[in-house]
Every structure is written in C-alpha cells, then in structure tokens.
PDB file of C-alpha atoms in Angstrom:
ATOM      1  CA  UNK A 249      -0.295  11.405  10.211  1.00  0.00           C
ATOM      2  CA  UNK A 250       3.487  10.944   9.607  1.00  0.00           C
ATOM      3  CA  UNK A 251       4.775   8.642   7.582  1.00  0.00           C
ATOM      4  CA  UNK A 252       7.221   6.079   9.159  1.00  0.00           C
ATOM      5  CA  UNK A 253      10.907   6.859   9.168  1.00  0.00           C
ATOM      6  CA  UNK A 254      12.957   4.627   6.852  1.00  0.00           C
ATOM      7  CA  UNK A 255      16.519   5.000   5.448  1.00  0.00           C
ATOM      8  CA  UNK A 256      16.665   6.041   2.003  1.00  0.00           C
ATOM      9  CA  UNK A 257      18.934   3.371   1.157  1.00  0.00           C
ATOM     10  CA  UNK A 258      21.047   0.866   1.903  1.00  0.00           C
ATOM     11  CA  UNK A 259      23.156  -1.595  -0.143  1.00  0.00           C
ATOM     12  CA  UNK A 260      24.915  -5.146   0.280  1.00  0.00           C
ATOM     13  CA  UNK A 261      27.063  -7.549  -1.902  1.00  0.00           C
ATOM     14  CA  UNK A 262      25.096 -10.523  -3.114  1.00  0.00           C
ATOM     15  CA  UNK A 263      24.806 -13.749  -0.414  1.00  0.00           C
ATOM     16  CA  UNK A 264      25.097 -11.036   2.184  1.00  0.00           C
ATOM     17  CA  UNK A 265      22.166 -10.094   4.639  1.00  0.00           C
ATOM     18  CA  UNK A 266      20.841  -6.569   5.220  1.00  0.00           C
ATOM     19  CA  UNK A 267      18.327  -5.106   7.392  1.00  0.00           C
ATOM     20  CA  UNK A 268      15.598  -1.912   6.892  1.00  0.00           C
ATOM     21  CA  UNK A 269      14.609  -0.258   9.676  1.00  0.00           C
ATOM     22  CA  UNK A 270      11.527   1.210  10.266  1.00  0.00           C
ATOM     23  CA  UNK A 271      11.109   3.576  13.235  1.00  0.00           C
ATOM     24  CA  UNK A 272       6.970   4.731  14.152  1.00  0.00           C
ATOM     25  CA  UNK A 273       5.713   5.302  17.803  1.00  0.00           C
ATOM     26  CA  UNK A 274       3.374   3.957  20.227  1.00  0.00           C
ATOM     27  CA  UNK A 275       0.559   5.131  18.334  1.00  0.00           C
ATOM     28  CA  UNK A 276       1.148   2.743  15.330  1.00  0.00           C
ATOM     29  CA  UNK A 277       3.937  -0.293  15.187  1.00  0.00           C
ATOM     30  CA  UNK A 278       4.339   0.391  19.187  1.00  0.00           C
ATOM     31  CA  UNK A 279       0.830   0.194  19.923  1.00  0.00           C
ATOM     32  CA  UNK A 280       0.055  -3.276  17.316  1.00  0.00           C
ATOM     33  CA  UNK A 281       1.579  -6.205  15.432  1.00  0.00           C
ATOM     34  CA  UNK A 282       0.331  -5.249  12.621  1.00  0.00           C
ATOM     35  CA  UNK A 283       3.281  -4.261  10.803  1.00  0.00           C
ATOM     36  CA  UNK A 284       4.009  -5.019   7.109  1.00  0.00           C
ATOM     37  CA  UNK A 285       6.398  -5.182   3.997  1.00  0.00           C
ATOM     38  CA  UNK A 286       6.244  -5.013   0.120  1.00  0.00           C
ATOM     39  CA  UNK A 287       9.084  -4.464  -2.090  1.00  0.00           C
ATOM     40  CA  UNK A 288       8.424  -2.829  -5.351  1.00  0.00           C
ATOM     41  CA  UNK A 289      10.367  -2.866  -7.958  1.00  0.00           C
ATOM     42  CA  UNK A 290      10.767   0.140 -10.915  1.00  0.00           C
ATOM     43  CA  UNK A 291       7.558   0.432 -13.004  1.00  0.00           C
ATOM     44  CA  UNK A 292       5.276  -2.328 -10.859  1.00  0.00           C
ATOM     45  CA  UNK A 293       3.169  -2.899  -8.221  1.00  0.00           C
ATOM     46  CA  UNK A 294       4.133  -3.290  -4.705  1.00  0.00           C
ATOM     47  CA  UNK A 295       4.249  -7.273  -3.484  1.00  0.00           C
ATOM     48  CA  UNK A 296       3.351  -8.124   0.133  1.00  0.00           C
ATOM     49  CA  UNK A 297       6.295  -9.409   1.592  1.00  0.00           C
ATOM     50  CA  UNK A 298       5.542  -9.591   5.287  1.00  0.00           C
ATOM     51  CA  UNK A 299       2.635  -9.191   7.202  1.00  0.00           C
ATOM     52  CA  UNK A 300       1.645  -9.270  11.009  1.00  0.00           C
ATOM     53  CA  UNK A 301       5.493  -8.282  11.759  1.00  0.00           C
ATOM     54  CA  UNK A 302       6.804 -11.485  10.966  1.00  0.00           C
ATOM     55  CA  UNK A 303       4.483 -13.682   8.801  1.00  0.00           C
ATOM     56  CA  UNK A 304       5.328 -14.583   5.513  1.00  0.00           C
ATOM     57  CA  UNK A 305       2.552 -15.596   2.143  1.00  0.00           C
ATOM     58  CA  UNK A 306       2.598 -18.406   0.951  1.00  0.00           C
ATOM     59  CA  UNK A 307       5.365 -17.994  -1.778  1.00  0.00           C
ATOM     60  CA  UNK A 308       7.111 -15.378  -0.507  1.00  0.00           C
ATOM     61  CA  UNK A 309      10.775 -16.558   0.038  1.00  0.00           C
ATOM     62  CA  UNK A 310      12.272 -17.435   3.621  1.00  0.00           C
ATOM     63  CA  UNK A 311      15.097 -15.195   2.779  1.00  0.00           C
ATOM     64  CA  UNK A 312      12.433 -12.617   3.755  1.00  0.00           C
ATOM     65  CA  UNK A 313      12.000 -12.007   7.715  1.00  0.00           C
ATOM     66  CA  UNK A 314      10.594  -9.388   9.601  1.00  0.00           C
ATOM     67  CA  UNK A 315      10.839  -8.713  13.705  1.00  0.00           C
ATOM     68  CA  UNK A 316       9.461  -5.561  15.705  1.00  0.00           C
ATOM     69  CA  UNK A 317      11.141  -4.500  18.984  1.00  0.00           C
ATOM     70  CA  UNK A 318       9.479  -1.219  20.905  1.00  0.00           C
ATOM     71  CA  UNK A 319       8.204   1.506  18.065  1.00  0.00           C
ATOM     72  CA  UNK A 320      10.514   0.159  15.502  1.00  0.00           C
ATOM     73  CA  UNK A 321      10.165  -2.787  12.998  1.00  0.00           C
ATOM     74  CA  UNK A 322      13.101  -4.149  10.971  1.00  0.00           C
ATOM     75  CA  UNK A 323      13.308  -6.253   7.547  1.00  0.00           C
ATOM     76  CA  UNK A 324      16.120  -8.492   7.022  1.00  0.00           C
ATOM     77  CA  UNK A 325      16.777 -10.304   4.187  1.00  0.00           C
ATOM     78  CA  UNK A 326      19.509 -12.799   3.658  1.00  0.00           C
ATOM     79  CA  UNK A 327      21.316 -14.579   1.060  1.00  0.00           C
ATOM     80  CA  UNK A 328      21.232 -11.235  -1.359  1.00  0.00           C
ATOM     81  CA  UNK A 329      20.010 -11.730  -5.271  1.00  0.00           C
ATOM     82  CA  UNK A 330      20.152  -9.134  -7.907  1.00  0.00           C
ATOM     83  CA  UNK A 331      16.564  -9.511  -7.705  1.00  0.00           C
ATOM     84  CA  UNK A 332      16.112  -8.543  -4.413  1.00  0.00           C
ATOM     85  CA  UNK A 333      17.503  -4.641  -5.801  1.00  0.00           C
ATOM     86  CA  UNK A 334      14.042  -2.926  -5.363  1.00  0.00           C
ATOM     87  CA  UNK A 335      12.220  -0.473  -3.099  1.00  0.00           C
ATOM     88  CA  UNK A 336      11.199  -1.667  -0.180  1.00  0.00           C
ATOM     89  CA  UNK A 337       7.774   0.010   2.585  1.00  0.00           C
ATOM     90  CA  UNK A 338       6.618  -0.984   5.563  1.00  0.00           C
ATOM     91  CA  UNK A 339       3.414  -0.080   6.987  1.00  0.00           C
ATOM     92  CA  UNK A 340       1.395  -0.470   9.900  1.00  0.00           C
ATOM     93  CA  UNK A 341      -1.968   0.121  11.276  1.00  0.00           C
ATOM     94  CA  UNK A 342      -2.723   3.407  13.211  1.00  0.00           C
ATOM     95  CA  UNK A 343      -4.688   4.190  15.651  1.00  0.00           C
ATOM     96  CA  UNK A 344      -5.795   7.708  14.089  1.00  0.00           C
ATOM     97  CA  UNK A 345      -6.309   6.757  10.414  1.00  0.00           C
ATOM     98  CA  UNK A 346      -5.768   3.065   9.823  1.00  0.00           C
ATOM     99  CA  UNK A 347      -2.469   2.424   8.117  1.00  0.00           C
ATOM    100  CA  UNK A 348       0.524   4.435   7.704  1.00  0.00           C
ATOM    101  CA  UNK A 349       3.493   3.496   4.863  1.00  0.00           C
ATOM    102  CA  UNK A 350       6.967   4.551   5.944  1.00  0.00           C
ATOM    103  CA  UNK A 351       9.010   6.755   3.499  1.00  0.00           C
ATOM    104  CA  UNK A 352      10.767   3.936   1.587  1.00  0.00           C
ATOM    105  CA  UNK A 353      14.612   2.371   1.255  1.00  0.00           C
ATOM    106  CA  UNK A 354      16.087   1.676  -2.160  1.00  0.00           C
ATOM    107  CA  UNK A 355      18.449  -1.630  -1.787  1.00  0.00           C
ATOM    108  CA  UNK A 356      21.087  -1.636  -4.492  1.00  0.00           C
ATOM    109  CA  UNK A 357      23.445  -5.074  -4.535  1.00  0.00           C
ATOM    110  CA  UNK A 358      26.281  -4.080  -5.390  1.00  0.00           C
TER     111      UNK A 358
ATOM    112  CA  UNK B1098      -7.004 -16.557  -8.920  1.00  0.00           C
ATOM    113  CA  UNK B1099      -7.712 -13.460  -6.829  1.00  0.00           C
ATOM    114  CA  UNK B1100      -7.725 -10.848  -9.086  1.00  0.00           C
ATOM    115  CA  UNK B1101      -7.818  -6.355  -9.110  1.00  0.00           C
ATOM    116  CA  UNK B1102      -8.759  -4.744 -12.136  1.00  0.00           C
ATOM    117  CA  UNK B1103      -8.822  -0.981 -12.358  1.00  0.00           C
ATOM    118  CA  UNK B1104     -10.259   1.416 -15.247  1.00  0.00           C
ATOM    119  CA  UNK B1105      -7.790   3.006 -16.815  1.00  0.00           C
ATOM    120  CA  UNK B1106      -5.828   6.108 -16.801  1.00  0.00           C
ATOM    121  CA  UNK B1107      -7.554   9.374 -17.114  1.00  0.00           C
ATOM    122  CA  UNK B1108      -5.940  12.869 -17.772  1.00  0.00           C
ATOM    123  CA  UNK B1109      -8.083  15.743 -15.856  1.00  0.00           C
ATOM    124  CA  UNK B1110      -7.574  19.050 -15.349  1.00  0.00           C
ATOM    125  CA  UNK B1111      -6.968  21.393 -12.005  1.00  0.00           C
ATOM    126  CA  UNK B1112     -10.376  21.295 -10.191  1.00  0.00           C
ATOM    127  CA  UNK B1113     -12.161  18.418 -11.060  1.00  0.00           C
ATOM    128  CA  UNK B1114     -12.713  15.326 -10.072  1.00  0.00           C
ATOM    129  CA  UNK B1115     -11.914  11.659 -11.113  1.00  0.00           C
ATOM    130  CA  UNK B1116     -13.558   8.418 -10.258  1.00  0.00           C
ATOM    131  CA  UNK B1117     -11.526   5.063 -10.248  1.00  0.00           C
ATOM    132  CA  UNK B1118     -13.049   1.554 -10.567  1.00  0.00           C
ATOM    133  CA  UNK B1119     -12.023  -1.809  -9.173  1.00  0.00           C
ATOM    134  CA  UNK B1120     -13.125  -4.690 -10.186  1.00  0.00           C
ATOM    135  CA  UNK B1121     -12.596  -7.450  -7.754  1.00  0.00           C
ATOM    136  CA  UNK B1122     -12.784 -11.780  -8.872  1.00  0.00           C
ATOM    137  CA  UNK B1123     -11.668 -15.162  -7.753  1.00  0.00           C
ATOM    138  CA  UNK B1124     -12.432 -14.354  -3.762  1.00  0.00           C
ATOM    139  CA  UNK B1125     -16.017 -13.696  -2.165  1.00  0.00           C
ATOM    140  CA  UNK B1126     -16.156  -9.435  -2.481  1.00  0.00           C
ATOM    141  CA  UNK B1127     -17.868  -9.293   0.768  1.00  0.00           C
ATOM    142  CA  UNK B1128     -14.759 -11.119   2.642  1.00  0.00           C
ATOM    143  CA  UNK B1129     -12.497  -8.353   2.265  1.00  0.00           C
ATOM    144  CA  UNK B1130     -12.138  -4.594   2.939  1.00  0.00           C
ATOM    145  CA  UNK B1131     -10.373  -2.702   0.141  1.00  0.00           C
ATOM    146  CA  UNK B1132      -7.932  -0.150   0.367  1.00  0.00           C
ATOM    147  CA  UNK B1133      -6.866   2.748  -2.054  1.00  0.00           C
ATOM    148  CA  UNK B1134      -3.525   3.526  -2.214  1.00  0.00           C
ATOM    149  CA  UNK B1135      -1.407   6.710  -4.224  1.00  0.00           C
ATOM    150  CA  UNK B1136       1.885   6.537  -5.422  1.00  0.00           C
ATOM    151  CA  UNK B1137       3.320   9.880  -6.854  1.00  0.00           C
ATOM    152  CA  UNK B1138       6.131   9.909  -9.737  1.00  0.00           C
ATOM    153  CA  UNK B1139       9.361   9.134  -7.721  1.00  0.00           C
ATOM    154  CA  UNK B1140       7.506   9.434  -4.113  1.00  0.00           C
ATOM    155  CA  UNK B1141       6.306   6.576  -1.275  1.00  0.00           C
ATOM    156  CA  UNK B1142       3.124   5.046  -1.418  1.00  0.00           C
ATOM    157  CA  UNK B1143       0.168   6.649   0.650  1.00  0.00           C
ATOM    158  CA  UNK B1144      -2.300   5.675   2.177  1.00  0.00           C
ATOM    159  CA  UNK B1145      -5.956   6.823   1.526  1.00  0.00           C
ATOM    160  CA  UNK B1146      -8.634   5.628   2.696  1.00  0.00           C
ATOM    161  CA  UNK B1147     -10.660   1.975   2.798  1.00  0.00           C
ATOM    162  CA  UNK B1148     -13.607   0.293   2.596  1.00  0.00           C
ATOM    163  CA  UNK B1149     -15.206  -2.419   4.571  1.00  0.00           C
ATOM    164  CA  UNK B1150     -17.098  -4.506   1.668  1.00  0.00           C
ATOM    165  CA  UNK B1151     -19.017  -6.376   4.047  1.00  0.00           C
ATOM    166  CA  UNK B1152     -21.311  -2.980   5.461  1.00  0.00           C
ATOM    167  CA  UNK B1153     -19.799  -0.247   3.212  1.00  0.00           C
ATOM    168  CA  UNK B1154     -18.230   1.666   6.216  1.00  0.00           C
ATOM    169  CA  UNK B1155     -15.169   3.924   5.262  1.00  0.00           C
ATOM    170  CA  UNK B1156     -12.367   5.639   7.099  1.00  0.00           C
ATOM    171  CA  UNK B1157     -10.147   7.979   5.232  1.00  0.00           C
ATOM    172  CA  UNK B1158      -6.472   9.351   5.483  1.00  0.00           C
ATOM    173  CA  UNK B1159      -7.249  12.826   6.799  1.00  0.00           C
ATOM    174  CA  UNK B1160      -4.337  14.264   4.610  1.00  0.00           C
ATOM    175  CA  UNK B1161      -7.577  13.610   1.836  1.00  0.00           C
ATOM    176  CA  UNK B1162     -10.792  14.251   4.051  1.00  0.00           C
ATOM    177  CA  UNK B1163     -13.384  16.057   2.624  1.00  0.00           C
ATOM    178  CA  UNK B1164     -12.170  15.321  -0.818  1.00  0.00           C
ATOM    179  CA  UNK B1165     -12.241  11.328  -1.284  1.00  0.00           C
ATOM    180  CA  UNK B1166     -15.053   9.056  -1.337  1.00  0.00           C
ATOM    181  CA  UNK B1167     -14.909   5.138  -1.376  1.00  0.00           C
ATOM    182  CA  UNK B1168     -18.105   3.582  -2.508  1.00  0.00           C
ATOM    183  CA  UNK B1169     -18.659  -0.150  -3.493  1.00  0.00           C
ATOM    184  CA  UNK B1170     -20.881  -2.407  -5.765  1.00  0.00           C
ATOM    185  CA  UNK B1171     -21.707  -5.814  -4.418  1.00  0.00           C
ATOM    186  CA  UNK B1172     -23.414  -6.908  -7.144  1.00  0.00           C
ATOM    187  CA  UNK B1173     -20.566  -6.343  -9.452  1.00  0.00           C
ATOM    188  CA  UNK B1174     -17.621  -6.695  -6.683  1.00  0.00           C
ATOM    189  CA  UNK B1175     -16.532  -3.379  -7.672  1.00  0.00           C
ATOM    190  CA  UNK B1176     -14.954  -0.927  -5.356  1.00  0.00           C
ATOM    191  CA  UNK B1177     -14.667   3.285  -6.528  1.00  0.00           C
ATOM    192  CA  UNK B1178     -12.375   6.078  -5.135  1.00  0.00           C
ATOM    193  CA  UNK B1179     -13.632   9.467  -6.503  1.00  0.00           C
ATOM    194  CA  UNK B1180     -11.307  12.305  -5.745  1.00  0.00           C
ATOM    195  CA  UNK B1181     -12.175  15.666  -5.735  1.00  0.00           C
ATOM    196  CA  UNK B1182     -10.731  19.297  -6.685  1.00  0.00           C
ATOM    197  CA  UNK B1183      -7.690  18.016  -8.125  1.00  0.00           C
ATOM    198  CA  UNK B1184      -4.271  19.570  -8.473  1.00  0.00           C
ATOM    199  CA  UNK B1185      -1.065  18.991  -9.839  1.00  0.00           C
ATOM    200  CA  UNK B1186      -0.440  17.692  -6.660  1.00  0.00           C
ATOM    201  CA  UNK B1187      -3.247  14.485  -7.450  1.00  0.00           C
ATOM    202  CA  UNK B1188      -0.830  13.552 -10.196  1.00  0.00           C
ATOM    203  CA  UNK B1189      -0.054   9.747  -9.134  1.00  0.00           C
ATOM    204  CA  UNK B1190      -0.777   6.087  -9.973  1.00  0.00           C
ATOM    205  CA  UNK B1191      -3.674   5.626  -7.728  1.00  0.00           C
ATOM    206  CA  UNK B1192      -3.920   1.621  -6.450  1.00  0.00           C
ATOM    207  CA  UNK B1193      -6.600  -0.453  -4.951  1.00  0.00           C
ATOM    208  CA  UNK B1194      -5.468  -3.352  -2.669  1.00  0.00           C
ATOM    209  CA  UNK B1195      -7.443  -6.575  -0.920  1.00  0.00           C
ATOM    210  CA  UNK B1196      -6.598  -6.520   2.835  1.00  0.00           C
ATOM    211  CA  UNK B1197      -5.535 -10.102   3.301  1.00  0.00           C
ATOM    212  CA  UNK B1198      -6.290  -9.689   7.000  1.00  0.00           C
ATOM    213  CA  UNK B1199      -4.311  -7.768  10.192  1.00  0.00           C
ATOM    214  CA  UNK B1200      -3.961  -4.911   7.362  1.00  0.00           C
ATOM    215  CA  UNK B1201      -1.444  -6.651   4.937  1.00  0.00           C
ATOM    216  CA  UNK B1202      -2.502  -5.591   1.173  1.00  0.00           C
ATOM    217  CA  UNK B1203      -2.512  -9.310  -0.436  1.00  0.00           C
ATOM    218  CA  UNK B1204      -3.581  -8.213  -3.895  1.00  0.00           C
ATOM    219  CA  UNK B1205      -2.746  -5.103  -5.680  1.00  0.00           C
ATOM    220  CA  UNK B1206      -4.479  -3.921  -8.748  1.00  0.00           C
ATOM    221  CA  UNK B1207      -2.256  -2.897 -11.502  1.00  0.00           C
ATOM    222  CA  UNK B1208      -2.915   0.798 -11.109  1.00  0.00           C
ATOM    223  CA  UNK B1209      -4.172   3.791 -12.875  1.00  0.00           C
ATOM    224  CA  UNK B1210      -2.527   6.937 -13.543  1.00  0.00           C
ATOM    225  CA  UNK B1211      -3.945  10.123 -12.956  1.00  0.00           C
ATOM    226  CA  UNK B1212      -2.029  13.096 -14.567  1.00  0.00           C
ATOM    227  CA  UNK B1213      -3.677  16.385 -13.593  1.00  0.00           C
ATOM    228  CA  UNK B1214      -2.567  19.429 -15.810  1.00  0.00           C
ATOM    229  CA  UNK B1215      -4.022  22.505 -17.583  1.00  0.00           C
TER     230      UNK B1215
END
C-alpha cells in the first residue's frame, strides 16, 4: 500500500490561510469519507485534527477545516499562528489494509 | 480522562523481537479498536496493524505481515504489538492510538522507542 501523496512543505505569513493537499485514489479517500488530519509538532505525539473529512473534536480550533473532492482531500487552515508551524498527515481508510497516512507537509510561518 | 500508557523504550538487537504494552483508562476498553502506529527518526507515520477490542480480530499493514502480532487483555485494558526479526530498519517510536470512530486516532499514547542495533 502507498502512502498518500502530500507536499513536503508549504509556508504562509501569520493571519494568512494555507491549504495541504492530499492526493490517494479510488481505493482509499475516493472510495470513503473517512479521511483524517493530525498535526505533530517536533518531539510529540500526533493530535487529531480532523476526522470524517471535515469533522472537527471537540477543542480542536475552527481555524482547522478539512474538504475532499474526487481522490484528493485538502486541509486549510486560516488565520496562521506560530503555533500552527508543525507537521501535518492525513490518513484515510483503505480498502486493502485499513488506513493509509500520506507522506507528510512541514508548514513553516514565516 | 481517556488515557494511553505504553511500556517503555527497549534497545534490541538485529533478529529479535520486542513486545509493546498499552495500557488503556478513563473509556470502556471494549468500545474501541486500537491501532499501532510507527514513526521512524525524521520519516511519516505508518500504519501497522489494529485490533478490534470488542472480539480480538486483527488486520495488519502487509508491509509487516508475518512479523507483527496485536493481542489484547480485557481484564487489564491492555493492548500488545510484538514485532518480530528486527532490523535497523524497526528503529522507530512505535505508537498505540484509540480509534475515536470512522478511523480517526482520538488518543495517542506517548510512545516508545525502539532502537535496534548490534
């Protein structure tokens, strides 16, 4: 199983918005809406950001969003922080092994 | 509070095996499958394999089949992930994670490293 294509990075000023893409096929975020996103930051655990494409925790900020059009999946989040600069997966359930994580994107605010 | 505690890190050597405990409170075991998940120095995170608490059926990443086996405890709400044959390749904080439902990890533990070296 593949892992899901991410960028490897992207960047934005702070109180901008940005957007990671995540690109699968039909067999995974095509196929379900079960996609989902955790940032990480260096040294720590990963933190469910998103889940079910576009549900957020309880918690989790409404600066977070997530939408899914086709085979690809996109985060956005607006209204940039420094401590938003983190790595960022998404995932999704598969129909050959369960769940897939995509490759990663590093956000840097600039 | 919903909490993942995991044993803690172990060194091991090319070839054998490791076994990693997590200890699950605050949320009825049974409720929730757990997942194991790897994280290599600098690399994504990867999936491996889960459990469903509730019967004990497992389904594994087959990037580890044949090598990984998830087993759980009811009685002491404890999930395992043994891997076998290890290489340098195995060397990775190894994470279990609640599924809080349509496969979104709600709760991480805090990890355990696993450096494999001779």
């Amino acid at each position: 199983q593949s892992a899901l294509t991410q960028p490897a990075s992207v960047s934005g000023s702070p109180g901008q918005s940005i957007t990671i893409s995540c690109t699968g096929t039909s067999s995974d975020i095509g196929g379900y809406n079960y996609v989902s996103w955790y940032q990480q930051h260096p040294g720590k655990g990963p933190k469910l950001l998103i889940y079910d494409v576009g549900s957020r925790p309880s918690g989790v900020s409404n600066r977070f969003s997530g939408s899914k059009s086709g085979d690809a999946a996109s985060l956005t989040i607006s209204g940039l922080q420094a401590e938003d600069e983190a790595d960022y997966y998404c995932s999704s359930y598969t129909r050959s092994t369960a769940v897939v994580f995509g490759g990663g994107t590093r956000l840097t605010v600039l | 509070q919903v909490r993942l505690v995991q044993s803690g890190a172990e060194v091991k050597k090319p070839g054998a095996s490791v076994r990693v405990s997590c200890k699950a409170s605050g949320y009825i075991f049974t409720n929730h499958a757990l997942h194991w998940v790897r994280q290599a120095p600098g690399q994504r995170l990867e999936w491996m394999g889960w459990i469903n608490t509730g019967n004990g059926n497992t389904k594994y990443s087959q990037n580890f089949q044949g090598r990984v086996a998830i087993t759980s405890d009811t009685s002491a709400s404890t999930a395992y992930m043994e891997l076998s044959s290890l290489r340098s390749e195995d060397t990775a904080v190894y994470y279990c994670a609640r599924n809080g439902g349509s496969y979104g990890f709600d709760y991480w533990g805090q990890g355990t490293l696993v450096p494999v070296s001779s």
